[in-house]
Each structure stands twice: as structure tokens, then as C-alpha cells.
Amino acid sequence: MTDTQMAQQQRPIAAEQHIISLGRVLQSLREEDNIDVLIETTIAFVKEQFDYRLIWVALYDRLNHVLVGKGGIIPNQERTLLEQHLVLSPGDLLEQVVIEQRPVGVADLRSETRIEPWQEVAKKVGIQGTIILPIRYRDRCLGILMMGSERWGYLLPGDARARLLMVLGELAAALYKYEVHWQQQNQQRIEEPLLKLLAQLQAQSSCLSRLEDAVRATHDFVTPTSTHIYWFDRNERYFVRRASSSSLTNSRLRERKGLDKITVEELSDFYYALAINETVAIGEGRSSLKSQYTAKLMERLQVRSLLAAPIFWQKDLLGFLMVESQEARIWKEGERNFVQGVAGLISLVAPLENIEATVREVQLDSQLTSEIAQGIYSDRDFANVMGKCATKTLERFAATRFILLQLDIEQNAYQIIYQSQPANRRPLTVTLEGLREVDWQLLQRSESAIGIESLEEDLRFFNWRNPLVAEGMRSQMITNCQPGESPHIILLVDCDSNRAWSIRDKDLLHRIGQQLHVVVRQWQLNNYNQQQQKIMAAFKASLRTLEQAQINALEQTNHNLEIVSLQQIAAISGCPLAVLISWTPGERYGEIIPGVNTDKRFAVKTEVTIPLRAEILVQWALAAEGLLIAKIDDIPEDTKRWLYGKEIGQVLIMALRTNPDYEPTGVVIMADRVDRRWSESTIQASEMLINQLAWSRRQKQVTQILLAAREDLQQLNWYKHRRFQELHRQSSYIINQLSELTTTNKELNSLRCHQLLRQLDTITSNIKDVLEDETWQLHIHQQKAPITSLLKRSLERVDNLLKQNRLWVGVHGLGGTGEPEGEQNYSPSFQSSLFVLGDIHKIEFILHELIVSACQRSTGSGRIDIWCRRLDERAIADSRPASLEVSITDNGVIESHLLMELHQETLSDVLAPSSLNQPPGLNLSICRHLIQKMGGELHFYQLPDGRVVSRLLLPLAIA
């Protein structure tokens, strides 16, 4: 047989040896009950199958978090190291294996600092590659196996790893089986002592005797240093000791000074754990409380370990049963269960002591709720009902304050709608801010009142703590008056000292709150009706104001209408800031019209122009159908440059649009704080007023356009009429001249005809200019002409009128100017070279109109004076070109109401009859508006001596 054939036969034989050895070990582990033999079998298997110089097996003590060495192999034969107890700590490699229950490999144990006890051993004996494997069963770590070799690295072949894991799994199953059997053998049975104690409690007649029996039974079962029962005084918030093992046995336990009474403040977290029905266990290295509170509690009670179970009755803490030890003790599960069972038995028998008082209190509570209900339905006066209810409630709970709160949705704050307190305490004036979300949900879901024993310690309703503590409050009960719904109505009962509230107290206040909800609901309905009446009154006042403002603003260019409307909108919405971005359809920029700003912290720049396409608020408003609310955080920085108030948290915007097909003319912007809320009625009222403003602005703009068109057409008609009158006069004159020439010298006639034809051509050109250039609109031309020529032509046109009425006309202030009639006056300082600037034809017609009006007012043989004066001083003061004053005075009679209307800038009522709707008032009004368009002025007034003055100011042309 060849060597190759022999090797092929030997390999199966070696594999069979591993399987046979594995099967033998597994069978031994299944059949053996002794732990030491199990561990020795495992160590022998590892030594036989694997080449490792260091083998260590340790079992895990869960209670103490310790690895207990059970043996192994070590090169220098130091067996003490194999049986050592290693306390595990965070960061240790061994703890990592125990916690994660996964194998860990170490390439060189000598340099691994996370396994410090074995690092020194590795350095001495030269151990490098090491593998640490957990001995686990059903996700429960029972121990570890550590194997180390002199080679570097920790690789383990696949088949060897499988065999090793099978052995460790069988070992873990055997260890788990042994542990369960041991626990069953050593577990204390609590059924018999509890049944015995129950029989004793039934036989006793007094509560103190029952408590003493409970203490004795607990002390005998747990065998602590001492056992106590403490009773809770709810009003004073302290625990008093009612029974103790030391008083029963007169034992060697010393009486600890100051522990007969323990306050809640001293117990701290210990008390709060008991209050939520939790058992508190503090032992060696373990505590159900935080470390800082554990140390203080142990120091106060002068013990090293304790076990306490709360005594409850109907969710109220009556007290607690506590066992103490002067040694660092780990409390077993049976001991915990027994203490909890005894505390439960005490909770069943303890209320029997005060059962008559409890029944009496229940009857009084029922009577109280009945009296409150009768008061609600028999008295409709809110103050009387609340007064009776508050008095009875405060007496029942021995409380200090009775406070009823209502949520103001717009302000997001709770307002006090009723409160009652003793005469020696002042009423509260604080406004409590809106609840946090967690407190809101707590009140909405709670089926009873919420009791707070100490405002300074409890985190619930935290944002109310400071204002209430500042008013001297220390504890309170809070209930939602409409259970299951949003807490819009809240009832508070407060005390000025810390106290605990029983379940019966909470349930009673909850029922009282439900009854008061009926009263508050009726009161709310009445307030709502009053609010609606107030809104209607505001609408009526707003309509009257808008009507008046519209009447006054129809012929004005200011923003009275918008400002008044913004004031009304701000009054209804309650916003401290309201402005309007206004523009005319077709414009690219808008102006800011300030309306209301009652708080300097809500600032806005009104002198800037707003680019309509780039401004986000304008675009948002144009895209929305109604009133839109935007948060300040959503507004870009470009907008905040002009809307920059530091208190601005929300912005309400709405476009002024009367119809989807009409062009908008502005956007109303209102600002308020970030926590402000508006009711639906307020939003609707604001939208209605904004829509009304939009219609008013549209009507105003349309009216102004129509009035401007009417004014322009009136002026155009007057001007054309006067121009064609003059052209007709000139044409008639020329035609007469041509007629006369037909009978005179032919040579002279030819020359004269040519002159007259040229004049007719000029007249025809003037007619053409008027017909072509001023068909539907006046055009103001900038021309200059001497004032003497204008006056001369104007006087020539009225010559026949002057002769018919035998009137005298005098021109004063123009040196060298001939006067048609009467004496001539000369002014040595002014020459006839004064040129006026403007549309000469229109100025000439205005002078003519003024002279004609003076002639028509004057009686026969009257006097008309025309005074001309250059105004240089006024031009210097006003920083504008010099002007010429032409004053026409006459002794005629003018109607007082016509003079008054000519003096006014606008009409008080455009629909009322007026002297300015027909000549001569219409003609004079047109003249005044025309001269204003040319930069001049025209005024009418009466002198004290009765003379009528038409004062005309014309710009002078620069020579």
C-alpha cells in the first residue's frame, strides 16, 4: 500500500475520533448534575482538542455583576488566579462579552488594557492570541470560556469552532437547568405566611393591632434589622410612624432620633416613587432611585439598605411598609413579593378604621354637588351663582382661592372671569399664558381633576409656576370644565401651603367643574350676543365714518378715506399696526399709507416705495381669495427692511379687489404678536370692512376720473366757445371790411384785400389748430406775450359792452399805456415790456371773461379799475419766478353764496345745486382751474367798501 493511500485512510479515522470524543463529552454533560464535574469535563475536552496553554472558565453572577472563576489551566500552576472573583466594570472586555454575548478575539493579550487582571498574567507566561467565548443559553449569559496560546492571533478553524460551540451550548443548558432547580429549592414560599397573616388581621378589632401583626409577620419573614409602618398625613404632607418592630420586641434596636415623623421634602424622590405605586428597593450596588437621592435618603434613615412598598386605597397613598438593614443587602424576589403582599393586605383593612368618617364625607360631597346644582338652576345671575359655589367649594377643600379661567383665543392666554379669596388676600390681576401642548393634552384627556402638591417641585403647568408662586400659592387642583374637549374653561382651587389631594377631592372638583360649565356656557352665549351687537355697532359707525370720509375725499388728493378705514379695521381686529400699500392700476410701484400704529415696537417705514412684482406680501395677497395670515419667519429679509418692528410675529394681508375681473388697487397689511389668535367672527368682520374699503376706493377713483373728465370737458367747451366767438368776431369784421372795399378806390382796395385775406388765413389756421390739437383735451402751450397787448385786445372786445352800460375803465401800473376812456395813470417804475408766460390765447380769454363779468355786475356809469403790479418779494420768498398781479375791481353786486363757493377749493356736495353749475359761476370756476394748470392763481373776494376784486397772478417770462 502506498503512502498516499495510507494518508487517505488515516484522515477519516482522525475525523471519526473528533466526532467520537465530541459525542462522549456531550453525553457526559447531559447526564452530570454536579457543576464542578461539568466544568472539569469541559476543560478536559478543550485541553484535549485544542492547543491552548491558558484555559479559564468563570460563571457570571448577575446580582453582583461578577465573574466567579471555576478552574482551568495556567502554565505557572497559580491556581488562585483561576478561582478569582472579577468585578465587571464599564469598558472591560469581559463585560463586553457578557453583555453582547458574542465571542471576542485578542491578537496579543499582553498589550490589551481592557482586560487588566489577565494582562499581567499574559506578560509573565507569554500568552498572546486569546479567544473569549460566552457560555449562553436562551439569550442569557451564564459564564465565559477564555483560551490563550503563545501564538499571535486568534483564528479558530471552522470545524473546531463548531465542536467547541456545541460543547459550550450543552454546558450552558446544564448550568441553566441547575440554576433553575437551585432557585426552586431555595425560593421562599410566601403563600403560607400571607394566609396566616390574613387570618390574624381578621381576628383583630383595632387598626393598631392589625398594623403590629403586619410588622411582626414581615419582620419574621424578611429578617431585616428593623421593620416600620409609616402613615401619611395628607394635609401636612409628612409621614408619621405608627408601628415598628423595635416597639414590639423591645429588641436591641436603638431608637433613632427624629424618625418618628418624616416630611415629604426629606424623602424627595422616595415619596414620588411611592405616590405612583412603585416598590423602592435599595441594596448593595443597586437602587431604584437616582444616586444623589439614594445617598441622602440612606443618611437620613441611618441604614445601608431598605425595601419599601406603598399602601394604597382607591389610588390614594395611605402610607408605606418598610424593612431596613444595617448591612449592604440584596433583596430577593420572594422578599419583595412578601412585602408587597403585606402592604396590599394593610390597604384592605386600614380604611375600616375611618369607614364612618368616610361615609360621612361622601354624603357631604354629594350634598355639596346637589346644592351647587340647585343654585345654578335657581339663580340666573352669574356673580351670585359663582359666589355661592366658590364659598362652598373653599369650605369643603379648606382652600384659599377659587379661580375660574377662560381661554382668550385671540390673545392665546387665560383670563380670570371669576375669583374668590379671603378678605385678607388681594384678588389676582395676572393673565396666565396659553398652556403648553403636553399640559393641554393632559387636561383634555384627564377624567378627574389634576392635583399638584408643590408648585415649586412639579413640572406640570410649568409656565404658570412663576406668576402663581409670586402670589403666594403653593399647591392646587386643576380641572377641565368640559371633559374630553379642549380646555377652554378651567377651574383652579389653590392653597398657600403644600398639601396632597386625595382621589375623592379630585373627583369632587371635577364634578363641580362640570356643573359650572353650564353657567359659563350660558354666560359665554350672552357675551357672544353682546360681541355681535358690538360688531354690528362698529359696522354702523364704520359705515357712517366711511360715508363722511368719502364725501370729504371725493375731490381731494389726500388719503383721509384710507386712514379712517384702516382705523376701523384695526379697531375690530385689535391689531396695533395697520397700513395700506396703495397704487393705481398700471403702476409698477406702490406707496405706503400709514393708518394705525399704537405701539412703537411695531414699526414700518412709510417713506419707501414698494416694487409690486418683487414684494412677496403683495403677491401672496393677490393670490389669496380672502384674509391671509403669515408668520414673520416665513417673510423674506427684503420685506423686513421696511416692516421691521421687533414685536411683529404675524402679518395679516388682504388685497383690495372688488371683483376677480377688476384690477386690485392696494393691499391692507396688519401686524400683531406671534401668539395672537383671532376668532372667526373677527376675521369675517375684518374681511367685510376691507371689502368695503375696496369698493369705496374704487368708487372714489371712478368718481374722481369722471369729475376730472367733466372738468376738462367744461374747460374745453368754454375755451372753444370763447375762441370761436373771437374768431367769429374777427371774421365778421373782415367780411364787413371787404364789403366796404367794393365801393371805394380799386387800387387801395386791392392792397386792403390782400391784408384782409392774410388775416382770414390766420384765422383759418387758428381754427385748424383748435380743431386738430384740442379735439377732446386741452393743451397748455408755453408762450409769452406783453401784458399790455393782452389787456388791449381784451378791452377792445368789450368796447361795445362798456359803451352800452356807460362804464369807465382805468388801467393802472403800466406806464405809457393808453386808456380807452377817462384819465390815464402812469407808473414811473414799470414799463410796458412786461411779458407773461403761459398759453396766451387762454390767458387772453380769462382776462376777457373777468372783465365781462365785472361789466355785467356793474351798473350804469360805474367804474372798473385794472391794477397791475409785479411781485418780486413774493417770488424770492417762495423760491419761484416772479409773477404779475392783475387785480380787476368793480362796484358791482355779487351774490354772497357765489363768492363763498368761488372761495372754496371743493364743493361740499357735488350732487347739490350750486352757483358754479351755470354761468357766470361756471365760467369763473373754469377760469380758476385753467389758470392753476398754467401755474397761476385766481381769487375772488370783496373789499370792506363793497368793491368786488378778481385777483389774477400770472407767471412773468424771463426777459
Tab-separated table of C-alpha atoms in Angstrom, residues 574-938:
chain	number	residue	atom	x	y	z
A	574	GLY	CA	-57.312	94.530	17.652
A	575	CYS	CA	-54.020	94.839	15.729
A	576	PRO	CA	-51.563	97.554	16.843
A	577	LEU	CA	-50.355	98.155	13.268
A	578	ALA	CA	-52.389	98.639	10.087
A	579	VAL	CA	-51.092	100.152	6.835
A	580	LEU	CA	-52.067	100.148	3.182
A	581	ILE	CA	-49.862	99.629	0.137
A	582	SER	CA	-51.707	101.729	-2.451
A	583	TRP	CA	-51.278	102.040	-6.199
A	584	THR	CA	-53.186	102.946	-9.326
A	585	PRO	CA	-53.799	100.139	-11.859
A	586	GLY	CA	-50.893	100.010	-14.268
A	587	GLU	CA	-48.283	101.351	-11.850
A	588	ARG	CA	-45.167	99.322	-11.007
A	589	TYR	CA	-44.595	100.789	-7.553
A	590	GLY	CA	-46.892	101.358	-4.591
A	591	GLU	CA	-46.812	103.820	-1.724
A	592	ILE	CA	-47.357	103.029	1.966
A	593	ILE	CA	-50.283	104.856	3.543
A	594	PRO	CA	-49.956	104.786	7.361
A	595	GLY	CA	-53.186	104.092	9.153
A	596	VAL	CA	-52.691	102.874	12.754
A	597	ASN	CA	-49.559	102.338	14.844
A	598	THR	CA	-50.330	102.254	18.560
A	599	ASP	CA	-47.095	100.533	19.611
A	600	LYS	CA	-43.586	101.698	18.699
A	601	ARG	CA	-42.407	98.080	18.719
A	602	PHE	CA	-44.495	97.517	15.572
A	603	ALA	CA	-42.502	99.743	13.232
A	604	VAL	CA	-42.812	100.285	9.481
A	605	LYS	CA	-41.024	102.633	7.049
A	606	THR	CA	-43.656	104.684	5.244
A	607	GLU	CA	-41.326	106.754	3.079
A	608	VAL	CA	-40.229	103.842	0.863
A	609	THR	CA	-41.815	102.778	-2.414
A	610	ILE	CA	-42.782	99.123	-2.810
A	611	PRO	CA	-41.967	97.223	-6.029
A	612	LEU	CA	-45.238	95.399	-6.618
A	613	ARG	CA	-43.887	92.452	-8.610
A	614	ALA	CA	-40.975	91.806	-6.214
A	615	GLU	CA	-42.808	92.258	-2.904
A	616	ILE	CA	-43.818	88.839	-1.537
A	617	LEU	CA	-46.626	90.174	0.708
A	618	VAL	CA	-48.291	91.828	-2.262
A	619	GLN	CA	-48.019	88.674	-4.364
A	620	TRP	CA	-49.353	86.486	-1.520
A	621	ALA	CA	-52.321	88.804	-1.031
A	622	LEU	CA	-53.102	88.894	-4.764
A	623	ALA	CA	-53.012	85.089	-4.924
A	624	ALA	CA	-55.290	84.609	-1.886
A	625	GLU	CA	-59.075	84.880	-2.000
A	626	GLY	CA	-59.532	86.400	1.457
A	627	LEU	CA	-57.584	87.387	4.532
A	628	LEU	CA	-54.234	85.590	4.722
A	629	ILE	CA	-52.176	85.128	7.916
A	630	ALA	CA	-48.390	84.765	7.538
A	631	LYS	CA	-45.728	84.119	10.186
A	632	ILE	CA	-42.849	86.562	10.418
A	633	ASP	CA	-40.400	83.661	9.999
A	634	ASP	CA	-41.842	82.976	6.537
A	635	ILE	CA	-41.311	86.563	5.353
A	636	PRO	CA	-38.060	87.269	3.436
A	637	GLU	CA	-35.450	89.749	4.581
A	638	ASP	CA	-36.287	92.234	1.813
A	639	THR	CA	-39.718	92.761	3.341
A	640	LYS	CA	-38.290	93.005	6.874
A	641	ARG	CA	-36.238	96.021	5.789
A	642	TRP	CA	-39.386	98.159	5.771
A	643	LEU	CA	-41.598	96.004	8.046
A	644	TYR	CA	-39.019	95.824	10.818
A	645	GLY	CA	-40.831	96.026	14.190
A	646	LYS	CA	-39.193	93.691	16.705
A	647	GLU	CA	-42.540	92.577	18.180
A	648	ILE	CA	-44.091	91.699	14.815
A	649	GLY	CA	-44.832	87.975	14.877
A	650	GLN	CA	-47.753	87.620	12.464
A	651	VAL	CA	-48.926	89.585	9.443
A	652	LEU	CA	-52.498	89.689	8.107
A	653	ILE	CA	-52.790	90.693	4.459
A	654	MET	CA	-55.672	91.119	2.033
A	655	ALA	CA	-55.885	92.671	-1.410
A	656	LEU	CA	-58.349	95.454	-2.265
A	657	ARG	CA	-60.234	93.778	-5.083
A	658	THR	CA	-63.954	94.284	-5.730
A	659	ASN	CA	-64.222	91.664	-8.481
A	660	PRO	CA	-61.920	88.944	-9.826
A	661	ASP	CA	-62.011	90.696	-13.216
A	662	TYR	CA	-61.127	94.122	-11.774
A	663	GLU	CA	-57.627	95.328	-11.151
A	664	PRO	CA	-56.599	95.444	-7.450
A	665	THR	CA	-55.731	98.867	-6.080
A	666	GLY	CA	-53.900	98.021	-2.847
A	667	VAL	CA	-53.102	95.573	-0.079
A	668	VAL	CA	-54.080	96.031	3.571
A	669	ILE	CA	-51.363	94.867	5.980
A	670	MET	CA	-51.949	94.328	9.701
A	671	ALA	CA	-49.372	93.075	12.211
A	672	ASP	CA	-49.537	91.607	15.714
A	673	ARG	CA	-47.614	89.383	18.128
A	674	VAL	CA	-46.626	85.816	17.305
A	675	ASP	CA	-49.026	84.262	19.861
A	676	ARG	CA	-52.075	86.290	18.811
A	677	ARG	CA	-55.180	84.373	17.729
A	678	TRP	CA	-58.294	85.725	16.009
A	679	SER	CA	-61.796	84.366	16.224
A	680	GLU	CA	-63.747	83.506	13.107
A	681	SER	CA	-66.147	86.404	13.652
A	682	THR	CA	-63.233	88.848	13.909
A	683	ILE	CA	-61.722	87.541	10.663
A	684	GLN	CA	-65.059	87.810	8.865
A	685	ALA	CA	-65.683	91.328	10.186
A	686	SER	CA	-62.199	92.438	9.083
A	687	GLU	CA	-62.721	90.962	5.609
A	688	MET	CA	-66.047	92.780	5.255
A	689	LEU	CA	-64.501	96.129	6.211
A	690	ILE	CA	-61.582	95.570	3.820
A	691	ASN	CA	-64.033	94.734	1.016
A	692	GLN	CA	-65.972	97.853	1.866
A	693	LEU	CA	-62.768	99.871	1.671
A	694	ALA	CA	-62.044	98.317	-1.731
A	695	TRP	CA	-65.464	99.365	-3.051
A	696	SER	CA	-65.112	102.836	-1.535
A	697	ARG	CA	-61.682	103.299	-3.125
A	698	ARG	CA	-62.978	102.107	-6.464
A	699	GLN	CA	-65.973	104.415	-6.271
A	700	LYS	CA	-63.718	107.277	-5.242
A	701	GLN	CA	-61.304	106.644	-8.098
A	702	VAL	CA	-64.110	106.285	-10.636
A	703	THR	CA	-65.760	109.435	-9.336
A	704	GLN	CA	-62.519	111.369	-9.468
A	705	ILE	CA	-61.917	110.199	-13.033
A	706	LEU	CA	-65.426	111.279	-14.047
A	707	LEU	CA	-65.130	114.616	-12.263
A	708	ALA	CA	-61.749	115.250	-13.854
A	709	ALA	CA	-63.159	114.378	-17.271
A	710	ARG	CA	-66.153	116.633	-16.649
A	711	GLU	CA	-63.890	119.468	-15.576
A	712	ASP	CA	-61.662	119.035	-18.610
A	713	LEU	CA	-64.650	118.968	-20.950
A	714	GLN	CA	-66.149	122.037	-19.318
A	715	GLN	CA	-62.887	123.888	-19.714
A	716	LEU	CA	-62.510	122.708	-23.281
A	717	ASN	CA	-66.070	123.744	-24.100
A	718	TRP	CA	-65.628	127.154	-22.530
A	719	TYR	CA	-62.316	127.719	-24.251
A	720	LYS	CA	-63.560	126.608	-27.654
A	721	HIS	CA	-66.703	128.660	-27.286
A	722	ARG	CA	-64.757	131.785	-26.412
A	723	ARG	CA	-62.175	131.094	-29.125
A	724	PHE	CA	-64.775	130.620	-31.811
A	725	GLN	CA	-66.603	133.739	-30.602
A	726	GLU	CA	-63.436	135.692	-31.097
A	727	LEU	CA	-62.779	134.114	-34.462
A	728	HIS	CA	-66.373	134.846	-35.452
A	729	ARG	CA	-65.934	138.467	-34.423
A	730	GLN	CA	-62.730	138.792	-36.368
A	731	SER	CA	-64.216	137.055	-39.391
A	732	SER	CA	-67.283	139.306	-39.317
A	733	TYR	CA	-65.091	142.378	-39.098
A	734	ILE	CA	-63.016	141.308	-42.069
A	735	ILE	CA	-66.100	140.465	-44.105
A	736	ASN	CA	-67.515	143.946	-43.374
A	737	GLN	CA	-64.250	145.482	-44.472
A	738	LEU	CA	-64.333	143.537	-47.689
A	739	SER	CA	-67.873	144.686	-48.332
A	740	GLU	CA	-66.927	148.337	-47.878
A	741	LEU	CA	-63.951	147.998	-50.219
A	742	THR	CA	-66.154	147.081	-53.125
A	743	THR	CA	-67.369	150.724	-53.326
A	744	THR	CA	-64.035	152.576	-52.912
A	745	ASN	CA	-60.753	153.026	-54.846
A	746	LYS	CA	-59.794	149.874	-56.667
A	747	GLU	CA	-56.024	150.259	-56.185
A	748	LEU	CA	-56.405	150.737	-52.439
A	749	ASN	CA	-58.981	148.017	-52.419
A	750	SER	CA	-56.544	145.508	-53.852
A	751	LEU	CA	-53.927	146.186	-51.189
A	752	ARG	CA	-56.521	146.160	-48.449
A	753	CYS	CA	-57.998	142.932	-49.757
A	754	HIS	CA	-54.661	141.228	-49.588
A	755	GLN	CA	-54.295	142.322	-45.958
A	756	LEU	CA	-57.752	141.101	-45.086
A	757	LEU	CA	-57.137	137.817	-46.855
A	758	ARG	CA	-53.996	137.271	-44.840
A	759	GLN	CA	-55.973	137.953	-41.671
A	760	LEU	CA	-58.604	135.429	-42.779
A	761	ASP	CA	-55.845	132.913	-43.436
A	762	THR	CA	-54.504	133.454	-39.908
A	763	ILE	CA	-57.993	132.997	-38.500
A	764	THR	CA	-58.433	129.816	-40.504
A	765	SER	CA	-55.066	128.481	-39.233
A	766	ASN	CA	-56.131	129.201	-35.647
A	767	ILE	CA	-59.387	127.340	-36.198
A	768	LYS	CA	-57.461	124.419	-37.668
A	769	ASP	CA	-55.092	124.354	-34.682
A	770	VAL	CA	-58.013	124.213	-32.250
A	771	LEU	CA	-59.810	121.534	-34.236
A	772	GLU	CA	-56.729	119.340	-34.637
A	773	ASP	CA	-54.775	119.843	-31.387
A	774	GLU	CA	-57.588	120.245	-28.854
A	775	THR	CA	-60.323	117.969	-30.055
A	776	TRP	CA	-61.007	116.167	-26.741
A	777	GLN	CA	-58.388	117.546	-24.403
A	778	LEU	CA	-56.914	120.912	-23.565
A	779	HIS	CA	-53.268	121.544	-24.304
A	780	ILE	CA	-51.360	124.138	-22.330
A	781	HIS	CA	-48.802	125.847	-24.544
A	782	GLN	CA	-45.864	127.724	-23.108
A	783	GLN	CA	-45.825	131.143	-24.840
A	784	LYS	CA	-45.038	134.685	-23.822
A	785	ALA	CA	-46.676	137.987	-24.702
A	786	PRO	CA	-46.712	141.537	-23.287
A	787	ILE	CA	-49.447	142.149	-20.782
A	788	THR	CA	-50.314	145.407	-22.488
A	789	SER	CA	-51.285	143.595	-25.688
A	790	LEU	CA	-53.461	141.125	-23.771
A	791	LEU	CA	-55.253	143.901	-21.896
A	792	LYS	CA	-55.672	145.966	-25.050
A	793	ARG	CA	-57.238	143.135	-27.021
A	794	SER	CA	-59.455	142.182	-24.075
A	795	LEU	CA	-60.702	145.774	-23.727
A	796	GLU	CA	-61.305	146.113	-27.464
A	797	ARG	CA	-63.570	143.061	-27.358
A	798	VAL	CA	-65.735	144.592	-24.573
A	799	ASP	CA	-65.801	148.090	-26.067
A	800	ASN	CA	-69.434	147.852	-27.162
A	801	LEU	CA	-70.424	146.468	-23.732
A	802	LEU	CA	-68.657	149.331	-21.978
A	803	LYS	CA	-70.403	151.909	-24.162
A	804	GLN	CA	-73.801	150.335	-23.700
A	805	ASN	CA	-73.516	150.346	-19.880
A	806	ARG	CA	-71.634	153.684	-19.801
A	807	LEU	CA	-68.786	152.191	-17.785
A	808	TRP	CA	-65.422	153.751	-17.100
A	809	VAL	CA	-62.271	151.545	-17.235
A	810	GLY	CA	-58.889	152.551	-15.854
A	811	VAL	CA	-55.635	150.620	-16.233
A	812	HIS	CA	-53.029	151.366	-13.584
A	813	GLY	CA	-49.419	150.316	-13.211
A	814	LEU	CA	-48.369	150.124	-16.881
A	815	GLY	CA	-46.550	153.262	-17.910
A	816	GLY	CA	-47.308	154.599	-21.415
A	817	THR	CA	-50.427	152.554	-21.899
A	818	GLY	CA	-53.388	154.427	-23.339
A	819	GLU	CA	-56.722	154.054	-21.624
A	820	PRO	CA	-59.945	153.768	-23.652
A	821	GLU	CA	-61.827	156.200	-21.521
A	822	GLY	CA	-61.155	158.572	-18.661
A	823	GLU	CA	-57.855	159.764	-17.332
A	824	GLN	CA	-54.564	157.995	-17.814
A	825	ASN	CA	-52.369	156.810	-14.898
A	826	TYR	CA	-48.672	156.108	-15.279
A	827	SER	CA	-46.259	154.199	-13.060
A	828	PRO	CA	-42.692	155.509	-13.345
A	829	SER	CA	-41.125	152.178	-12.165
A	830	PHE	CA	-42.808	149.778	-14.617
A	831	GLN	CA	-42.736	149.834	-18.393
A	832	SER	CA	-44.966	148.235	-20.925
A	833	SER	CA	-42.364	145.470	-21.620
A	834	LEU	CA	-43.719	143.023	-19.011
A	835	PHE	CA	-44.190	139.606	-20.664
A	836	VAL	CA	-46.387	136.935	-19.109
A	837	LEU	CA	-45.663	133.201	-19.544
A	838	GLY	CA	-48.314	130.629	-20.434
A	839	ASP	CA	-50.950	129.791	-23.029
A	840	ILE	CA	-51.545	133.318	-24.393
A	841	HIS	CA	-54.907	132.590	-26.006
A	842	LYS	CA	-56.292	131.104	-22.810
A	843	ILE	CA	-54.891	133.921	-20.650
A	844	GLU	CA	-56.448	136.464	-23.010
A	845	PHE	CA	-59.827	134.732	-22.758
A	846	ILE	CA	-59.529	134.582	-18.961
A	847	LEU	CA	-58.836	138.336	-18.808
A	848	HIS	CA	-61.736	138.890	-21.147
A	849	GLU	CA	-64.029	136.689	-19.001
A	850	LEU	CA	-63.077	138.581	-15.841
A	851	ILE	CA	-63.687	141.975	-17.479
A	852	VAL	CA	-67.020	140.804	-18.930
A	853	SER	CA	-68.124	139.537	-15.506
A	854	ALA	CA	-67.145	142.876	-13.957
A	855	CYS	CA	-69.130	144.733	-16.671
A	856	GLN	CA	-72.171	142.516	-16.137
A	857	ARG	CA	-72.086	143.126	-12.372
A	858	SER	CA	-71.608	146.911	-12.683
A	859	THR	CA	-74.453	149.365	-13.005
A	860	GLY	CA	-74.652	152.263	-15.422
A	861	SER	CA	-71.931	154.931	-15.128
A	862	GLY	CA	-69.908	152.604	-12.963
A	863	ARG	CA	-66.148	152.285	-12.664
A	864	ILE	CA	-63.819	149.360	-13.393
A	865	ASP	CA	-60.137	149.532	-12.373
A	866	ILE	CA	-57.403	147.209	-13.589
A	867	TRP	CA	-54.310	147.270	-11.353
A	868	CYS	CA	-51.044	145.706	-12.482
A	869	ARG	CA	-48.185	145.062	-10.016
A	870	ARG	CA	-45.008	142.993	-10.256
A	871	LEU	CA	-44.432	140.720	-7.201
A	872	ASP	CA	-40.664	140.245	-6.813
A	873	GLU	CA	-40.608	139.899	-2.992
A	874	ARG	CA	-43.050	137.011	-3.028
A	875	ALA	CA	-41.045	135.260	-5.748
A	876	ILE	CA	-37.869	135.461	-3.665
A	877	ALA	CA	-39.654	134.176	-0.535
A	878	ASP	CA	-41.241	131.263	-2.374
A	879	SER	CA	-38.119	130.472	-4.466
A	880	ARG	CA	-40.008	130.670	-7.755
A	881	PRO	CA	-40.089	133.007	-10.798
A	882	ALA	CA	-41.538	136.489	-10.430
A	883	SER	CA	-45.237	136.963	-11.132
A	884	LEU	CA	-47.559	139.714	-12.235
A	885	GLU	CA	-50.608	140.612	-10.169
A	886	VAL	CA	-53.599	141.825	-12.153
A	887	SER	CA	-56.475	142.974	-9.932
A	888	ILE	CA	-59.799	143.907	-11.523
A	889	THR	CA	-62.078	145.854	-9.182
A	890	ASP	CA	-65.649	146.948	-9.808
A	891	ASN	CA	-68.534	148.454	-7.867
A	892	GLY	CA	-70.951	145.784	-8.989
A	893	VAL	CA	-73.117	143.469	-6.913
A	894	ILE	CA	-72.147	139.808	-6.489
A	895	GLU	CA	-74.156	137.095	-4.790
A	896	SER	CA	-72.713	136.094	-1.428
A	897	HIS	CA	-73.156	132.360	-1.963
A	898	LEU	CA	-71.402	132.604	-5.364
A	899	LEU	CA	-68.486	134.415	-3.767
A	900	MET	CA	-68.341	131.789	-0.996
A	901	GLU	CA	-68.356	128.872	-3.467
A	902	LEU	CA	-65.664	130.552	-5.567
A	903	HIS	CA	-63.580	130.875	-2.434
A	904	GLN	CA	-63.858	127.135	-1.574
A	905	GLU	CA	-61.475	124.606	-3.062
A	906	THR	CA	-64.084	121.838	-3.366
A	907	LEU	CA	-67.831	121.518	-3.248
A	908	SER	CA	-69.419	120.259	-0.040
A	909	ASP	CA	-71.803	118.088	-2.070
A	910	VAL	CA	-71.305	117.520	-5.777
A	911	LEU	CA	-74.959	116.486	-6.187
A	912	ALA	CA	-76.436	119.587	-4.516
A	913	PRO	CA	-77.479	122.645	-6.635
A	914	SER	CA	-74.627	125.114	-6.990
A	915	SER	CA	-73.956	128.536	-8.496
A	916	LEU	CA	-70.910	127.018	-10.175
A	917	ASN	CA	-73.011	124.723	-12.344
A	918	GLN	CA	-74.133	127.551	-14.654
A	919	PRO	CA	-72.733	130.915	-15.821
A	920	PRO	CA	-71.359	133.199	-14.580
A	921	GLY	CA	-70.155	130.928	-11.707
A	922	LEU	CA	-69.299	128.076	-14.063
A	923	ASN	CA	-67.228	130.347	-16.331
A	924	LEU	CA	-65.338	131.859	-13.390
A	925	SER	CA	-64.679	128.393	-11.889
A	926	ILE	CA	-63.313	127.178	-15.232
A	927	CYS	CA	-61.043	130.205	-15.414
A	928	ARG	CA	-59.696	129.500	-11.958
A	929	HIS	CA	-58.869	125.860	-12.778
A	930	LEU	CA	-57.293	126.786	-16.104
A	931	ILE	CA	-55.042	129.402	-14.573
A	932	GLN	CA	-53.955	126.907	-11.919
A	933	LYS	CA	-52.882	124.472	-14.659
A	934	MET	CA	-50.694	127.216	-16.119
A	935	GLY	CA	-49.011	127.906	-12.778
A	936	GLY	CA	-51.065	130.954	-11.878
A	937	GLU	CA	-53.735	131.827	-9.317
A	938	LEU	CA	-57.177	133.375	-9.416
